[in-house]
XYZ file of C-alpha atoms in Angstrom:
435
model
C 75.953 82.564 95.009
C 76.333 78.705 95.205
C 79.503 77.450 96.486
C 79.827 74.911 93.783
C 79.614 77.607 91.220
C 82.349 79.614 92.620
C 84.706 76.647 93.047
C 84.258 75.654 89.199
C 84.929 79.524 88.137
C 88.268 79.235 90.361
C 89.476 76.398 87.852
C 89.468 79.042 85.277
C 90.911 81.658 87.135
C 88.377 84.575 86.933
C 85.663 84.695 89.389
C 82.725 86.950 90.765
C 83.514 89.244 93.505
C 82.455 91.982 95.803
C 82.483 95.155 93.613
C 82.438 98.608 95.110
C 80.558 101.576 92.796
C 79.932 105.088 93.893
C 76.541 105.532 95.763
C 73.540 107.571 94.164
C 74.679 110.928 95.382
C 77.676 111.137 93.495
C 78.429 113.028 90.158
C 79.323 109.962 88.008
C 80.958 112.135 85.433
C 83.281 113.858 88.030
C 83.867 110.287 89.568
C 85.338 108.533 86.420
C 88.785 109.579 85.060
C 91.034 107.808 82.330
C 93.840 105.446 83.331
C 96.745 106.992 85.082
C 99.294 105.664 81.981
C 97.600 108.086 79.847
C 98.785 111.665 78.666
C 101.937 111.076 80.308
C 103.876 114.059 78.540
C 100.782 116.253 79.079
C 100.205 117.784 82.584
C 97.814 120.195 81.271
C 95.168 117.348 80.844
C 95.657 116.066 84.140
C 95.328 119.950 85.622
C 92.154 120.197 83.492
C 90.611 117.000 85.214
C 91.693 118.083 88.792
C 90.066 121.203 88.150
C 86.866 119.668 86.618
C 86.466 117.205 89.740
C 87.516 119.810 92.353
C 85.250 119.594 95.405
C 83.447 115.841 94.366
C 84.249 112.328 95.208
C 86.575 111.339 92.163
C 88.833 108.418 91.322
C 91.026 111.377 90.378
C 91.848 111.417 94.039
C 92.543 107.707 94.361
C 95.112 107.424 91.533
C 98.532 108.316 90.579
C 99.072 109.827 87.095
C 102.016 108.660 85.797
C 103.253 112.192 84.665
C 103.716 112.904 88.080
C 105.733 109.993 89.092
C 109.224 111.769 88.770
C 107.979 114.817 90.839
C 109.299 115.588 94.534
C 106.016 114.976 96.296
C 105.585 111.294 95.418
C 105.432 109.896 98.996
C 103.062 112.810 100.170
C 100.747 112.263 97.240
C 100.790 108.450 97.824
C 99.853 109.131 101.617
C 97.039 111.361 100.306
C 95.738 108.842 98.138
C 95.681 106.206 100.748
C 93.940 108.526 103.188
C 91.333 109.492 100.656
C 90.340 105.942 100.079
C 89.870 105.465 103.684
C 87.807 108.603 103.997
C 85.694 107.384 101.016
C 85.187 103.834 102.741
C 84.245 105.522 106.268
C 81.947 108.289 104.683
C 79.925 105.610 102.625
C 80.768 106.986 99.248
C 80.644 103.486 97.999
C 77.851 100.841 97.725
C 79.008 97.203 97.578
C 77.768 94.607 95.464
C 78.305 91.171 96.578
C 79.497 87.977 94.684
C 78.817 89.461 91.052
C 80.533 90.395 87.821
C 79.462 93.845 85.939
C 78.894 93.686 82.483
C 80.569 97.126 81.196
C 79.021 98.736 78.056
C 81.297 101.596 76.802
C 80.094 103.828 73.951
C 83.128 105.904 72.077
C 83.702 107.137 68.786
C 84.675 103.695 67.509
C 81.485 102.212 68.477
C 80.063 100.238 71.423
C 82.151 97.596 73.064
C 81.462 95.240 76.177
C 83.569 94.030 78.821
C 82.893 91.945 82.050
C 84.260 92.858 85.627
C 85.796 90.108 87.311
C 88.598 89.204 89.812
C 91.706 87.328 88.184
C 93.528 84.736 90.375
C 97.200 85.902 90.683
C 98.372 82.345 91.292
C 97.164 81.667 87.611
C 99.121 84.641 86.380
C 103.056 85.031 85.437
C 104.861 88.032 83.780
C 107.862 85.731 82.907
C 108.621 86.261 79.411
C 108.456 82.130 78.966
C 105.340 81.728 81.062
C 102.518 79.184 80.054
C 100.323 80.070 82.699
C 96.680 80.546 81.970
C 97.034 84.527 82.460
C 99.845 85.980 81.195
C 101.730 89.250 79.870
C 101.652 89.923 76.264
C 104.395 92.551 76.425
C 107.638 92.865 78.070
C 107.692 93.675 81.909
C 110.205 96.008 82.701
C 111.040 94.550 86.417
C 112.230 98.257 87.427
C 108.812 99.619 86.737
C 107.211 97.478 89.407
C 108.691 98.800 92.847
C 107.396 102.444 92.655
C 103.957 101.162 91.673
C 103.983 98.592 94.832
C 104.794 101.805 96.885
C 101.408 103.117 95.824
C 99.445 99.808 96.042
C 101.340 98.683 99.116
C 99.017 100.418 101.853
C 96.039 101.032 99.681
C 92.897 99.453 101.021
C 91.386 99.743 97.574
C 92.232 98.806 93.923
C 90.921 100.765 91.151
C 91.722 98.632 87.709
C 92.535 100.397 84.533
C 93.540 96.407 83.534
C 91.719 95.214 80.436
C 92.514 91.548 79.842
C 91.596 89.925 76.496
C 89.866 86.501 75.699
C 89.912 84.798 72.614
C 86.295 83.861 72.524
C 85.554 83.758 68.671
C 82.173 81.814 69.345
C 81.051 84.588 71.747
C 79.844 82.088 74.485
C 80.957 84.243 77.672
C 80.227 88.211 77.224
C 77.960 88.408 74.073
C 74.997 86.359 75.730
C 75.053 88.901 78.671
C 74.999 91.811 76.097
C 71.998 90.018 74.385
C 69.943 90.209 77.479
C 71.111 93.329 78.797
C 67.799 94.687 79.008
C 66.839 91.909 81.737
C 69.743 92.826 83.735
C 69.785 95.781 86.572
C 71.446 98.930 85.651
C 73.918 99.910 88.491
C 75.341 102.927 86.505
C 74.867 105.137 83.697
C 76.829 108.229 82.940
C 78.837 110.394 80.431
C 82.438 110.391 80.512
C 84.385 113.634 80.706
C 86.855 115.104 78.117
C 85.543 112.815 74.932
C 85.529 109.625 76.664
C 82.137 108.723 75.604
C 79.393 106.840 77.541
C 79.482 104.145 80.590
C 77.008 101.894 81.378
C 77.054 98.937 83.708
C 74.617 95.954 84.365
C 74.943 93.730 87.427
C 75.465 89.998 86.889
C 74.460 87.987 89.986
C 71.953 85.637 89.276
C 72.591 81.732 89.497
C 71.680 81.214 85.950
C 73.565 84.149 84.328
C 76.659 83.066 86.417
C 76.273 79.612 85.348
C 75.968 80.486 81.571
C 79.363 82.459 81.896
C 80.851 79.452 83.404
C 79.707 77.190 80.457
C 81.255 79.763 78.341
C 84.711 79.651 80.039
C 84.395 75.626 80.217
C 83.989 75.712 76.168
C 86.627 78.420 75.486
C 89.005 76.217 78.077
C 88.362 73.056 75.965
C 89.978 74.629 72.792
C 93.154 75.280 74.240
C 96.469 73.471 73.997
C 96.762 71.893 77.721
C 100.500 72.452 77.391
C 100.209 76.008 76.736
C 96.761 77.252 77.703
C 96.584 80.886 76.993
C 93.265 81.907 78.428
C 93.577 85.374 79.473
C 96.241 87.686 77.652
C 96.821 91.108 78.755
C 95.411 94.004 76.762
C 96.049 97.161 78.956
C 97.562 97.657 82.314
C 100.517 95.263 81.916
C 102.427 96.477 84.664
C 99.578 97.257 87.020
C 98.787 93.600 87.064
C 102.231 92.571 87.184
C 102.538 95.155 90.535
C 99.519 93.269 92.004
C 101.367 90.061 91.446
C 104.473 91.120 92.828
C 102.772 92.473 95.790
C 100.843 89.259 96.387
C 103.759 87.086 96.564
C 104.911 89.414 99.500
C 101.593 89.237 101.260
C 101.196 85.277 101.059
C 104.685 84.591 102.762
C 103.037 85.715 106.089
C 99.717 83.830 105.432
C 98.922 80.608 106.673
C 97.559 78.093 104.401
C 94.110 78.213 105.375
C 94.467 81.958 104.176
C 95.855 81.607 100.839
C 92.398 80.543 99.137
C 90.689 83.677 100.332
C 92.801 86.611 101.032
C 91.652 89.356 98.801
C 94.918 90.477 97.565
C 95.072 87.070 96.031
C 92.850 88.494 92.901
C 92.929 91.569 90.924
C 89.785 93.121 89.495
C 90.037 93.573 85.616
C 87.679 94.187 82.755
C 87.507 91.079 80.528
C 87.023 91.815 76.884
C 86.561 89.678 73.693
C 89.216 90.240 71.273
C 86.494 89.458 68.625
C 84.464 92.468 69.761
C 83.722 94.436 66.628
C 84.346 97.810 68.518
C 87.490 96.847 70.015
C 90.674 97.676 68.003
C 94.411 98.007 68.566
C 96.097 101.318 68.637
C 99.994 101.451 68.166
C 101.940 103.004 71.057
C 104.504 105.425 69.402
C 107.632 106.684 70.722
C 109.031 110.138 71.168
C 112.755 111.103 71.792
C 113.734 114.399 73.539
C 117.124 115.858 73.011
C 118.172 113.649 70.340
C 120.585 114.001 67.624
C 119.504 112.312 64.414
C 122.959 111.301 63.661
C 122.988 109.434 66.871
C 119.653 107.630 66.252
C 120.796 106.331 62.692
C 124.111 105.088 64.321
C 121.684 102.929 66.827
C 119.561 102.008 63.817
C 122.446 100.517 61.795
C 122.874 98.077 64.393
C 119.703 96.536 64.374
C 119.539 95.343 60.374
C 121.997 95.064 57.428
C 120.802 98.489 56.208
C 117.817 100.842 55.659
C 116.193 103.090 53.249
C 114.722 106.629 53.867
C 112.220 108.243 51.933
C 110.649 111.756 52.564
C 106.734 112.074 52.595
C 104.308 114.795 52.905
C 102.255 113.977 56.139
C 101.173 111.789 58.698
C 98.316 110.063 56.398
C 101.642 109.181 54.049
C 103.446 107.612 56.990
C 100.472 105.438 57.863
C 99.986 103.945 54.382
C 103.743 103.213 53.867
C 104.567 101.923 57.012
C 101.611 99.457 57.071
C 102.718 97.479 54.081
C 104.469 94.095 54.120
C 108.136 95.284 54.663
C 109.122 96.419 57.918
C 109.034 100.211 58.445
C 108.304 103.195 60.981
C 107.592 106.907 60.465
C 109.958 109.605 61.626
C 109.113 112.821 62.570
C 111.106 116.112 63.521
C 111.055 119.762 63.082
C 112.688 119.112 59.291
C 109.754 117.131 58.218
C 108.164 113.536 57.754
C 110.149 110.362 56.613
C 109.609 106.702 56.417
C 112.410 104.121 57.106
C 112.241 100.773 55.506
C 114.403 98.079 57.388
C 116.549 95.687 55.496
C 117.010 92.169 57.113
C 116.198 93.828 60.612
C 117.293 91.565 63.754
C 113.790 91.875 64.959
C 110.613 90.505 63.474
C 108.649 93.822 64.024
C 109.202 97.408 63.783
C 108.211 97.844 67.638
C 111.042 95.410 68.243
C 113.604 97.251 65.988
C 112.728 100.267 67.899
C 113.284 98.758 71.369
C 116.869 97.847 70.259
C 117.300 101.428 69.378
C 116.031 102.743 72.441
C 117.987 100.234 74.683
C 121.023 101.492 72.696
C 120.376 105.397 73.050
C 119.261 105.153 76.727
C 122.345 102.972 77.891
C 124.796 105.577 76.168
C 122.647 108.500 77.416
C 122.054 109.803 74.324
C 118.338 111.070 74.904
C 115.317 110.680 76.825
C 112.186 108.666 75.761
C 108.394 108.731 76.291
C 105.627 106.416 74.980
C 102.638 108.111 73.313
C 98.941 107.153 72.731
C 97.682 108.922 69.473
C 99.887 109.888 65.997
C 98.688 113.330 66.411
C 100.132 113.919 69.780
C 103.461 112.094 68.594
C 103.551 114.330 65.624
C 103.059 117.538 68.035
C 105.723 116.548 70.069
C 107.988 115.178 67.378
C 107.843 118.522 65.283
C 109.360 120.206 68.599
C 113.391 121.305 68.278
C 115.598 118.596 69.115
C 112.783 115.977 69.334
C 111.821 113.085 67.434
C 108.429 111.383 66.927
C 108.439 107.630 66.073
C 105.238 106.181 64.667
C 104.762 102.480 64.673
C 102.783 100.340 62.432
C 99.295 98.835 63.275
C 99.090 95.382 65.409
C 96.713 92.835 63.996
C 94.058 91.428 66.441
C 93.259 88.234 64.433
C 96.851 87.028 65.031
C 97.334 88.354 68.302
C 96.889 84.972 70.596
C 99.024 83.105 67.862
C 101.734 85.563 68.334
C 101.747 85.270 72.077
C 101.903 81.762 71.660
C 104.637 81.784 69.196
C 106.896 84.611 70.403
C 105.971 84.660 73.881
C 105.424 88.403 74.337
C 105.592 91.505 72.242
C 108.184 94.385 72.918
C 107.112 96.432 76.047
C 104.345 99.314 74.885
C 103.679 97.974 71.465
C 100.026 98.555 71.538
C 97.061 99.530 73.508
C 93.488 99.203 73.086
C 91.841 102.384 71.264
C 92.772 105.910 71.617
C 93.897 107.571 74.403
C 90.494 109.178 75.349
C 88.844 105.622 74.621
C 91.033 103.783 77.451
C 89.477 102.364 80.315
C 88.127 104.938 82.767
C 88.420 104.329 86.540
C 84.973 103.209 88.027
C 84.835 100.179 90.033
C 86.853 99.652 93.093
C 87.812 96.517 95.313
C 88.860 95.896 98.847
C 92.123 94.331 98.789
C 92.688 94.388 102.779
């Protein structure tokens, strides 16, 4: 790769990089596992993954599923992850693809979507709510969630990203031209994914001609942005993972010389870029489940968020979905007694997710319940119907107005949306050295 191309890429914050993928002898179906922030209330899922991958090189041995974050063996687990990373490096489990992007083709029940593996410059990123950096958060970042994740990353020789970052490339100049010529690109992996995850295929992008075309796409997209508020990259999934990488980099760079700042690997984070206009990309609202919650406590907190509310009883999930995706702010409520829809009158927040965050903050502050954030209506329904639980179903997020909303409101409340169903989330596959 020509140095002048890399220099140009650095202006926009996304660069080609050295990417590690498993070598040819690795069973790829056992290698790739879903993002660690999925199935956080379903340890059985992760036990199934562990059993399936046992005895084979797997990213399951290199990540920390968040359902185990509160377990007593946290330090031991982190140490084991770091040791396994080094063992995989020492035993040549990986092969390294230099100075490249990877075009990712993911086929799921929702269709085939495309992404581009790239390294993002953390110097051009901020998770501050009032940020106007080219790379920024789309949801509120909970600072207390960063330290435990830094403990995992601090001594790790590798990063394995489940981070998905969105671009608003309506003219389709960056990823789609590579998609259209994929038959001329080298296939570097091709595998089915476990547990209904679909199929994954990767294409090497390292020719100067292709890199130059991607660069021209970034130039064209950047030229359409407001220079006073140039939102080029918006977080899709993995908000706290990128925030952790940023925080870790801020620590590391304090000890570096000026000449080291530009080239240190921890300055960058490997992510998958996706065009928000990809037809197979859709937003899935993230729902809430309250544990050990009294309905009276819930409604007392809800009264603080609006002038009043109305409630109707409905028959099932499909009726909840139909009611909450109309013009009026509303959300679904499921407990062991049945299905309901709450309609808010003059709420203080502009979104149902914002209203629910106010309720959560009040309930948690007063220690009225515990909370989890759930991907998938059916899982929320299942958990919500259990005694003393409540499942909250939130309305859809429009991807057509997504970037405009971030420019206007700065960020959505935390855990408002994800990309696709839980089993369609990004699977770990590629890795990158960060030391």
